[in-house]
Short mmCIF file of C-alpha atoms and ligand atoms in Angstrom, two decimals:
data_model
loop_
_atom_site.label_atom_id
_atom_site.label_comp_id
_atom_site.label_asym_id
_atom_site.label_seq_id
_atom_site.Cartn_x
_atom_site.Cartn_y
_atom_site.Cartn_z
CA UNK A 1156 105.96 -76.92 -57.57
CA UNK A 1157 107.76 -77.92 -60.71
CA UNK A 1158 111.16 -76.36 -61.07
CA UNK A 1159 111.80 -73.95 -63.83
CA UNK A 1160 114.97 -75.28 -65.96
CA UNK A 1161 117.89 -72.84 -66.32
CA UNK A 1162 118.66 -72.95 -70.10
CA UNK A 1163 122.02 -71.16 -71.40
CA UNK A 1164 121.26 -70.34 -74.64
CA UNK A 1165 124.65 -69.58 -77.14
CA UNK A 1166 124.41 -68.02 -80.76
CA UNK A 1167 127.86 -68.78 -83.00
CA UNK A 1168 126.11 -67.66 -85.99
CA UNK A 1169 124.41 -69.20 -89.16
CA UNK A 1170 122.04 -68.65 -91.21
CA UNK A 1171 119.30 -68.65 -88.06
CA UNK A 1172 120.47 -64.98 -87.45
CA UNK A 1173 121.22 -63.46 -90.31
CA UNK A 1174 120.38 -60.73 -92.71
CA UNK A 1175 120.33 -60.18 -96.58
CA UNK A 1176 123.21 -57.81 -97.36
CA UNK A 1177 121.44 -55.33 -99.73
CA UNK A 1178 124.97 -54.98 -102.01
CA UNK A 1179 125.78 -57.91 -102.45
CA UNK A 1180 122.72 -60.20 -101.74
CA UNK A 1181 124.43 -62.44 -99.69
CA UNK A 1182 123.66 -63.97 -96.69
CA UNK A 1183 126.12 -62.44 -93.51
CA UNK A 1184 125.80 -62.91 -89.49
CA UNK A 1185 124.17 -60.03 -87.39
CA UNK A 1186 123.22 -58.77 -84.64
CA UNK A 1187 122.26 -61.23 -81.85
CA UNK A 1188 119.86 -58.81 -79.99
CA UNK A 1189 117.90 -58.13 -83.14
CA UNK A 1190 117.43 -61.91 -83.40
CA UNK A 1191 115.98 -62.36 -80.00
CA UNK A 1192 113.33 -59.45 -81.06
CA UNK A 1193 112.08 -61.67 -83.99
CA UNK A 1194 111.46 -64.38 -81.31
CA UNK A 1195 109.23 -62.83 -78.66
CA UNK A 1196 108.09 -66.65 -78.20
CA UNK A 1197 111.03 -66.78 -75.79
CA UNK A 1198 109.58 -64.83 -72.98
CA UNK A 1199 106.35 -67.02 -72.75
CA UNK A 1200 108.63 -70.37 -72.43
CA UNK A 1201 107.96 -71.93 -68.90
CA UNK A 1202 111.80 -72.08 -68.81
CA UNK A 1203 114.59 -69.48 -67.97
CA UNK A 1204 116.74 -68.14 -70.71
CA UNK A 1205 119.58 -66.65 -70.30
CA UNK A 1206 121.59 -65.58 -73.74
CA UNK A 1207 125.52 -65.32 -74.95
CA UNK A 1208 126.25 -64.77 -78.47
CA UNK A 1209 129.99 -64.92 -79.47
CA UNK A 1210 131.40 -61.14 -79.89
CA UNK A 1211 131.62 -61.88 -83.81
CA UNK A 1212 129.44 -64.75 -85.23
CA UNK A 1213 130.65 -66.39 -87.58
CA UNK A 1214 129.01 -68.61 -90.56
CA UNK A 1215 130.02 -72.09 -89.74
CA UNK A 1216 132.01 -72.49 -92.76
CA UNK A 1217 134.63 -70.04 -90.40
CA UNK A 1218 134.34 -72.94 -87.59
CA UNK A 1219 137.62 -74.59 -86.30
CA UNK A 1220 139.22 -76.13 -83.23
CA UNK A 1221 140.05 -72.84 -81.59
CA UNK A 1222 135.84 -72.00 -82.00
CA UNK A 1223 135.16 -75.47 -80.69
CA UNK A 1224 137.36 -75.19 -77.59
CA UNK A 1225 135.50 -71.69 -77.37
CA UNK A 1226 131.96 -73.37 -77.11
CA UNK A 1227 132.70 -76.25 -74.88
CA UNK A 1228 134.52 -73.52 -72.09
CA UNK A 1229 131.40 -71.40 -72.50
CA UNK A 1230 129.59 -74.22 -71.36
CA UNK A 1231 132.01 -75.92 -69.22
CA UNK A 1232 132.48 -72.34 -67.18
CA UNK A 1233 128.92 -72.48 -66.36
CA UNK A 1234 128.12 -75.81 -66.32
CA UNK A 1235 126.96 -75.58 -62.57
CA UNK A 1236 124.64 -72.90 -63.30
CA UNK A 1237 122.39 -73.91 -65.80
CA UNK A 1238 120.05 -77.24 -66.42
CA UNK A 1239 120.79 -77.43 -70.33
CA UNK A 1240 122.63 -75.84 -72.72
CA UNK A 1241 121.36 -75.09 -76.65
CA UNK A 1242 123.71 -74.27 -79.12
CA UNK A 1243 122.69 -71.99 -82.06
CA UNK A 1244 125.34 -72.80 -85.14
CA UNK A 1245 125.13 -72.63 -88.76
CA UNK A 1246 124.39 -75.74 -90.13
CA UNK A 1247 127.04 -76.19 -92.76
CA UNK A 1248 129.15 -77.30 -90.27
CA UNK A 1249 127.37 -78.49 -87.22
CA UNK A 1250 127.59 -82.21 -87.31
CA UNK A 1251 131.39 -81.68 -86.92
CA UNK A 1252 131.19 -78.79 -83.88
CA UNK A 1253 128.45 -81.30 -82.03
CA UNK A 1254 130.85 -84.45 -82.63
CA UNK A 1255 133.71 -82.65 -81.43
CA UNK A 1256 131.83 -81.05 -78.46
CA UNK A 1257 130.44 -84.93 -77.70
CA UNK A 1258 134.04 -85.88 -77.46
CA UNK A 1259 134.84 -82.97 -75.43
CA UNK A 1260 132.61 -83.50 -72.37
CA UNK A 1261 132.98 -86.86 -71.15
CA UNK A 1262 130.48 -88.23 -68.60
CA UNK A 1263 128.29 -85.24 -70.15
CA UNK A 1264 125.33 -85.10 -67.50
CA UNK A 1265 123.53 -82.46 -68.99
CA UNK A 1266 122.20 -81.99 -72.61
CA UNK A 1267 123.81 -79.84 -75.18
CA UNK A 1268 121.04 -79.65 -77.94
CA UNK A 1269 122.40 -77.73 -80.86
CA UNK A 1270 119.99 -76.15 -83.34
CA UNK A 1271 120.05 -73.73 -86.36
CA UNK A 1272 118.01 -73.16 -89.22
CA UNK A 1273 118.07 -73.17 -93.28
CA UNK A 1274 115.96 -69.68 -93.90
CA UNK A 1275 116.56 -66.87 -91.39
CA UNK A 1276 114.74 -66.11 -88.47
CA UNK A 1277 113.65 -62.97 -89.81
CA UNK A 1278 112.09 -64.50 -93.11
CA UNK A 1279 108.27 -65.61 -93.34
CA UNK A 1280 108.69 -68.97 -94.00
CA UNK A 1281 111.19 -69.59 -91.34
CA UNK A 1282 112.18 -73.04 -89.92
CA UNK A 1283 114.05 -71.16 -87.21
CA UNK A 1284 111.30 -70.74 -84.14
CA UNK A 1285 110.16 -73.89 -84.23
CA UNK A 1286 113.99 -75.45 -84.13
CA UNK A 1287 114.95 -72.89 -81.34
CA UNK A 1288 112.01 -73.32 -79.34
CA UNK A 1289 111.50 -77.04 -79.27
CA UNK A 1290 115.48 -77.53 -78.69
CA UNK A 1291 114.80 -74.93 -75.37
CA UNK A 1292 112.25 -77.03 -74.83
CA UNK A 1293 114.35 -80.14 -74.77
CA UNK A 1294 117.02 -79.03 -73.20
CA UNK A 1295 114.72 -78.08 -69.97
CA UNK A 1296 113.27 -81.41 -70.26
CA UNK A 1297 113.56 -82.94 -66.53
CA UNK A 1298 112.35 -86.08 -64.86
CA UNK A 1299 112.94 -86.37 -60.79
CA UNK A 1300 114.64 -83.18 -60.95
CA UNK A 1301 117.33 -85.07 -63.72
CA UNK A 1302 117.45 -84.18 -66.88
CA UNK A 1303 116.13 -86.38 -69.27
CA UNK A 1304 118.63 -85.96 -72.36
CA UNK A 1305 122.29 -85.88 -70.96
CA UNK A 1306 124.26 -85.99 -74.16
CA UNK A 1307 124.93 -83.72 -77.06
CA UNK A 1308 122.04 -83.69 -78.97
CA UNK A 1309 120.63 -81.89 -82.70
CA UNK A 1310 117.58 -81.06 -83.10
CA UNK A 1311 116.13 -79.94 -86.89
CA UNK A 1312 112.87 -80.13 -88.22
CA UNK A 1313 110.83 -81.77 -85.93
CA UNK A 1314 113.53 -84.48 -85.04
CA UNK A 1315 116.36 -84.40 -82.29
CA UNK A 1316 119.67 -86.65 -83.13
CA UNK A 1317 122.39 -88.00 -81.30
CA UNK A 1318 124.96 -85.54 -82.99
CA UNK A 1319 127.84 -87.39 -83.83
CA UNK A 1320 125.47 -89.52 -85.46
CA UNK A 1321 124.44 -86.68 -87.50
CA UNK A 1322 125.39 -85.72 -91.42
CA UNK A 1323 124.18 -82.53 -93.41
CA UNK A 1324 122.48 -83.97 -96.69
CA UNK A 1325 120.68 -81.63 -97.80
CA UNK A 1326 121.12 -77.76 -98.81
CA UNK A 1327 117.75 -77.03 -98.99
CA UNK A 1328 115.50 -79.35 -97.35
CA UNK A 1329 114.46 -78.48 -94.22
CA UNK A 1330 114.47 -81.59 -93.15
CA UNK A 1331 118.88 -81.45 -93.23
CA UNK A 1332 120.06 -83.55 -91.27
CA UNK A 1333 119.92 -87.56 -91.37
CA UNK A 1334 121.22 -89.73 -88.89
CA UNK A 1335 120.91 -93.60 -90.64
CA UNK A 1336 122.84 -95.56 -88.20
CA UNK A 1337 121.00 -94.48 -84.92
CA UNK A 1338 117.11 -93.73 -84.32
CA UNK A 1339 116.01 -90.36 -83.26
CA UNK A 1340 116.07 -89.85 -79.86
CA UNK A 1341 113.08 -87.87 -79.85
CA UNK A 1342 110.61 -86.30 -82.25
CA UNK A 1343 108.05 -83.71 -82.41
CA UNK A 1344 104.33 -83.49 -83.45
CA UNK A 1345 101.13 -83.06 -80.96
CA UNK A 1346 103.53 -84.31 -78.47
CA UNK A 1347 107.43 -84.56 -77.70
CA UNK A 1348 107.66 -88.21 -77.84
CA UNK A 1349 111.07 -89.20 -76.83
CA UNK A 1350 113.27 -92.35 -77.50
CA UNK A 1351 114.20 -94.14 -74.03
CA UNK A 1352 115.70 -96.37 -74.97
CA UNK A 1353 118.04 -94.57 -77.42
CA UNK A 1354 119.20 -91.79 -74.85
CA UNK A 1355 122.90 -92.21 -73.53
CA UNK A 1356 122.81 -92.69 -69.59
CA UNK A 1357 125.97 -90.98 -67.96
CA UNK A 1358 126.95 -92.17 -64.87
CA UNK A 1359 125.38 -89.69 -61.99
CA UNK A 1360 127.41 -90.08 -59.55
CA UNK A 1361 130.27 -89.17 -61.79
CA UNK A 1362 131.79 -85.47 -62.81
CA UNK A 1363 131.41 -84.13 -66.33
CA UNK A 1364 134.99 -84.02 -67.92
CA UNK A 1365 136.40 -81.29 -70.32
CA UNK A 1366 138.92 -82.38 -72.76
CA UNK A 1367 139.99 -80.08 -75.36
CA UNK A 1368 143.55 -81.21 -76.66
CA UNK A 1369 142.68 -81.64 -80.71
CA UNK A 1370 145.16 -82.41 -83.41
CA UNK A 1371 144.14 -80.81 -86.61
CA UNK A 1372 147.16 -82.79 -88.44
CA UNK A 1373 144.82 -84.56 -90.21
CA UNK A 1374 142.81 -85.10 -93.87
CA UNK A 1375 139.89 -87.16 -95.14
CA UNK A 1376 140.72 -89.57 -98.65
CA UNK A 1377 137.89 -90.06 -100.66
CA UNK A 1378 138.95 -93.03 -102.80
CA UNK A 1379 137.83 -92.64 -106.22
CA UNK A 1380 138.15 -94.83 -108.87
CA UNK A 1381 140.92 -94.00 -111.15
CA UNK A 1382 142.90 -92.36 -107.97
CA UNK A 1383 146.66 -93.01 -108.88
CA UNK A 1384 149.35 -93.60 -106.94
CA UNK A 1385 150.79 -90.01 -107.01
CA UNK A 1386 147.92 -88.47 -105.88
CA UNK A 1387 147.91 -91.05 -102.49
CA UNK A 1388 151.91 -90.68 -101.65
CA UNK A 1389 151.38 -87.05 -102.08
CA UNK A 1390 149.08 -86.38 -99.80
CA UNK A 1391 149.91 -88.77 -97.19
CA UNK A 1392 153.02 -87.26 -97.31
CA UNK A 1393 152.12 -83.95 -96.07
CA UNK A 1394 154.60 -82.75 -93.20
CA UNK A 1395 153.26 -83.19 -89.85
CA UNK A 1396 150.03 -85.36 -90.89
CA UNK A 1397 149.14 -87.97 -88.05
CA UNK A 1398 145.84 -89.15 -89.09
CA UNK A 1399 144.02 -90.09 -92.50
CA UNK A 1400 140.04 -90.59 -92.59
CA UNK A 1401 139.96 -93.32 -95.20
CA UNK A 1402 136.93 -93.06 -97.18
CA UNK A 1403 136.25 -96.32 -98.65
CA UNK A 1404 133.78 -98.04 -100.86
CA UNK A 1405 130.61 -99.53 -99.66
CA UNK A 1406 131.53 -102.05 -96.11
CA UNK A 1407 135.25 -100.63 -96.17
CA UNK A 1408 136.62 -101.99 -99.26
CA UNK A 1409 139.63 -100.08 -101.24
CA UNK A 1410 141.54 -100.93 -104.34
CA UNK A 1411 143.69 -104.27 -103.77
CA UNK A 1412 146.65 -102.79 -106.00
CA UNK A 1413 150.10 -103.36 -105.18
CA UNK A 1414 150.59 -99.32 -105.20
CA UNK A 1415 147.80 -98.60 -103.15
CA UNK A 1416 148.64 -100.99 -100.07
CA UNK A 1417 152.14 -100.83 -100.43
CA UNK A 1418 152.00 -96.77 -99.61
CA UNK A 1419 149.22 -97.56 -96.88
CA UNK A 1420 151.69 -100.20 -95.08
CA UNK A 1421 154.55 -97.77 -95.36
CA UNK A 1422 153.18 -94.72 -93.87
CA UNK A 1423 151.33 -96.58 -91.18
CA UNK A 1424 154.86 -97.87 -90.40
CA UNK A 1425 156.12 -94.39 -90.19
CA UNK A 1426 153.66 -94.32 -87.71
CA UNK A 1427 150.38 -92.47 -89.34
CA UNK A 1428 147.10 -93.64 -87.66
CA UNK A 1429 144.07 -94.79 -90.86
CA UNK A 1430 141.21 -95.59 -90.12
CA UNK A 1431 138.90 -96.47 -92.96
CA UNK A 1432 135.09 -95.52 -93.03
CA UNK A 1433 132.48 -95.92 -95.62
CA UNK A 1434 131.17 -93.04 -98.27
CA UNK A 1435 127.86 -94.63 -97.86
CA UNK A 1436 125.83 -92.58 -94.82
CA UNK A 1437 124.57 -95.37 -93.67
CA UNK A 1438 125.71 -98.72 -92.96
CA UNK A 1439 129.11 -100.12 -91.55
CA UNK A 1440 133.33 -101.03 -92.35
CA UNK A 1441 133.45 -104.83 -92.12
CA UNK A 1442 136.90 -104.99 -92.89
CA UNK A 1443 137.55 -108.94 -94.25
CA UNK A 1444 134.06 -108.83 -95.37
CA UNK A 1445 135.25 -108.67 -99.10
CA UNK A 1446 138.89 -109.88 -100.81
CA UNK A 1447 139.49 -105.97 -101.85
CA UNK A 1448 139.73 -104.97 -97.60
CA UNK A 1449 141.43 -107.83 -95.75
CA UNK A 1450 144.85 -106.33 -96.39
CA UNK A 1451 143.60 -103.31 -94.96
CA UNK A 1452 142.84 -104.95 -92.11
CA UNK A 1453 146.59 -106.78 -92.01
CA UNK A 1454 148.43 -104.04 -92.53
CA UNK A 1455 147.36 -101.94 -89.60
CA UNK A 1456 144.19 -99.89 -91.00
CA UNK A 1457 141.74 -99.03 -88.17
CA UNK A 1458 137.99 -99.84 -88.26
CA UNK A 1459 135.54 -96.88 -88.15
CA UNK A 1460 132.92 -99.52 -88.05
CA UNK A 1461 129.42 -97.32 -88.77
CA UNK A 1462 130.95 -93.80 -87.91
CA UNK A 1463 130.03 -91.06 -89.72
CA UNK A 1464 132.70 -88.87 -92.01
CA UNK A 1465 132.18 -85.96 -89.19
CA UNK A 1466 132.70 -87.57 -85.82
CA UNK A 1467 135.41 -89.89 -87.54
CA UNK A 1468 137.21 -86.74 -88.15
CA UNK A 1469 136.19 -85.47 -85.06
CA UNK A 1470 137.29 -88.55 -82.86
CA UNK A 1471 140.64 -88.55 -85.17
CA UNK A 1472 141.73 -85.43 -83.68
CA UNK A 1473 140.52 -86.06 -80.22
CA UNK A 1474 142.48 -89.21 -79.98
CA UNK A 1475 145.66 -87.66 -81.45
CA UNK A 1476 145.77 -84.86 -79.02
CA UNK A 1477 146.00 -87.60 -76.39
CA UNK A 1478 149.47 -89.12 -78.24
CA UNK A 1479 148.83 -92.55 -77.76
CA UNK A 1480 150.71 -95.80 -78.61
CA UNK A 1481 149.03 -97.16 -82.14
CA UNK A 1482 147.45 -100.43 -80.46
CA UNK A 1483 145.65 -98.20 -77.77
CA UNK A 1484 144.54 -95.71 -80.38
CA UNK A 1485 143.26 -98.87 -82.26
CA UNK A 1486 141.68 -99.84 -79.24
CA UNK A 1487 140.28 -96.94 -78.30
CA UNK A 1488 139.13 -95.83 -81.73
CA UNK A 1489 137.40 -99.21 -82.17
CA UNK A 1490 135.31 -98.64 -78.86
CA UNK A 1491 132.35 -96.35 -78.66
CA UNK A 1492 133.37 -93.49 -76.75
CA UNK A 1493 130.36 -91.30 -76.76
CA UNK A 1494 127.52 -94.14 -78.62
CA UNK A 1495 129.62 -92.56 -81.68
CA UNK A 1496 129.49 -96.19 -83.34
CA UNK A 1497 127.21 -99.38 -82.75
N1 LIG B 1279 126.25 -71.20 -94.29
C1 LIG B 1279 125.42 -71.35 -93.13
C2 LIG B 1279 126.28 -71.80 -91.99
O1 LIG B 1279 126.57 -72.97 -91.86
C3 LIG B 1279 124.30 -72.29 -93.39
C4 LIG B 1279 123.35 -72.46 -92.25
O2 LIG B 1279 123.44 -71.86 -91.20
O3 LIG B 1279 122.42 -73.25 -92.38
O4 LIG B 1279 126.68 -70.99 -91.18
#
């Protein structure tokens, strides 16, 4: 007989469980136990569900490293126990939890499929059951008695992502998450058709790793045109900043001014790690490609390649809390760690 999966399923908050607050007519977490009565879907799933919620949840705009940490023991401490794990989470924020959580669990061998929704499950038109039960679905998807996804996964209107591929782009779509450098890998209609070929194959007969030392000593420049050079020295002077997110024109190119590299070369000599990635959401850093980034390149900047903005910042800060030499964080950064980059 087939086996039933064990799905874990944790709430964190977002907009997926909350309520209108009469006063002030804003949106604010509630009660996970009420939400689980406006899904009574959950107790005809073939699969077994067993629910956490965290003691306050929180509107993902409230999310952090300490909250991160918080998921990825949650699942880590019963990683033995269960066949899947989803992840309910705002979704202002998810891209970012789901990269860091990617990160986290290295040789992940089961999936982590987080979901949320952009009306509340309470409301008519709803988006929320079919996100929640779909991503329980795929989470207790198993082949041989393996499961079939075995990486951190997003699933949102009708579509399941690698997540650190993922990027919130739109507030009110539905459909709002894209993921332009990296298929689906899977999608939902009559049937749950799913992407072999895109799915990220741990190694079996390997453990799943938990690493959770982050440094948040970090920021994200957005080059602009007209930035000046006050603005740049300024911030990349903040005490205690280790890593800059350079956010760059088009394939990675910044402005060639004198100012502009001459700050760059300095502070990477005091020993600040930059890595440059593109404001486009799709597409890739070719640093050299173009005059305006090949003294990027020469004076130390690090390629993002096609990361996106969230698991660049998510990978910064993962790397960091490992404190390692600059040409190993180079390295390192420049090598797919979790199919992160192409
Ligand atoms: N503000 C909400 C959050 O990220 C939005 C959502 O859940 O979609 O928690």
């Amino acid at each position: 007989m087939k086996k039933r999966a064990k799905i874990l399923l944790i709430y964190t908050g977002g907009t997926i469980g909350m309520i209108k607050d009469y006063d002030t007519g804003a949106l604010k977490a509630f009660n996970f136990d009420e939400l689980l009565q406006n899904i009574p879907e959950l107790k005809i799933l073939e699969h077994e569900i067993d629910t956490l919620s965290f003691d306050d949840p929180i509107d993902s705009s409230n999310m952090n490293v300490e909250c991160w940490v918080k998921v990825a023991h949650t699942i880590n401490d019963s990683f033995e126990t269960y066949d899947g794990f989803v992840v309910l989470h705002g979704s202002d924020t998810m891209s970012y939890t789901a990269s860091a959580l990617s990160f986290m669990f290295e040789n992940l061998t089961k999936p982590v499929i987080f979901t949320g929704s952009q009306l509340p499950i309470g409301d008519l038109r709803t988006d929320a059951k079919e996100n929640l039960i779909t991503s329980i679905q795929i989470a207790g998807l198993q082949k041989n008695g393996k499961p079939v996804i075995s990486e951190v996964g997003l699933y949102f209107e009708y579509k399941l992502y690698r997540a650190n591929r993922t990027t919130k782009i739109n507030a009110e779509h539905f459909q709002a998450f894209a993921s332009l450098n990296y298929p689906p890998l899977a999608e939902s209609g009559v049937y749950l058709s799913v992407n072999h070929n895109a799915l990220w194959r741990p190694n079996r007969r390997q453990k799943t790793k938990l690493h959770t030392g982050f440094s948040n000593e970090v920021l994200i420049l957005k080059i602009f045109p007209g930035i000046n050079a006050a603005t740049v020295e300024y911030m990349l002077s903040k005490p205690g900043l280790k890593g800059v997110v350079l956010e760059t024109y088009g394939s990675g190119n910044a402005p060639s001014d004198d100012w502009f590299l001459d700050i760059l070369k300095r502070k990477i000599l005091e020993g600040l790690f930059v890595v440059n990635i593109t404001q486009c959401i799709g597409g890739s850093v070719v640093m050299g490609q173009y005059e305006t980034s090949v003294q990027l390149k020469k004076i130390g900047v690090v390629s993002g390649k096609d990361i996106s903005t969230e698991a660049a910042v998510a990978k910064l800060m993962y790397l960091l809390g490992k404190e390692l030499s600059p040409k190993v964080f180079k390295t390192i950064f420049e090598t797919s760690l979790r199919g992160e980059m192409s």
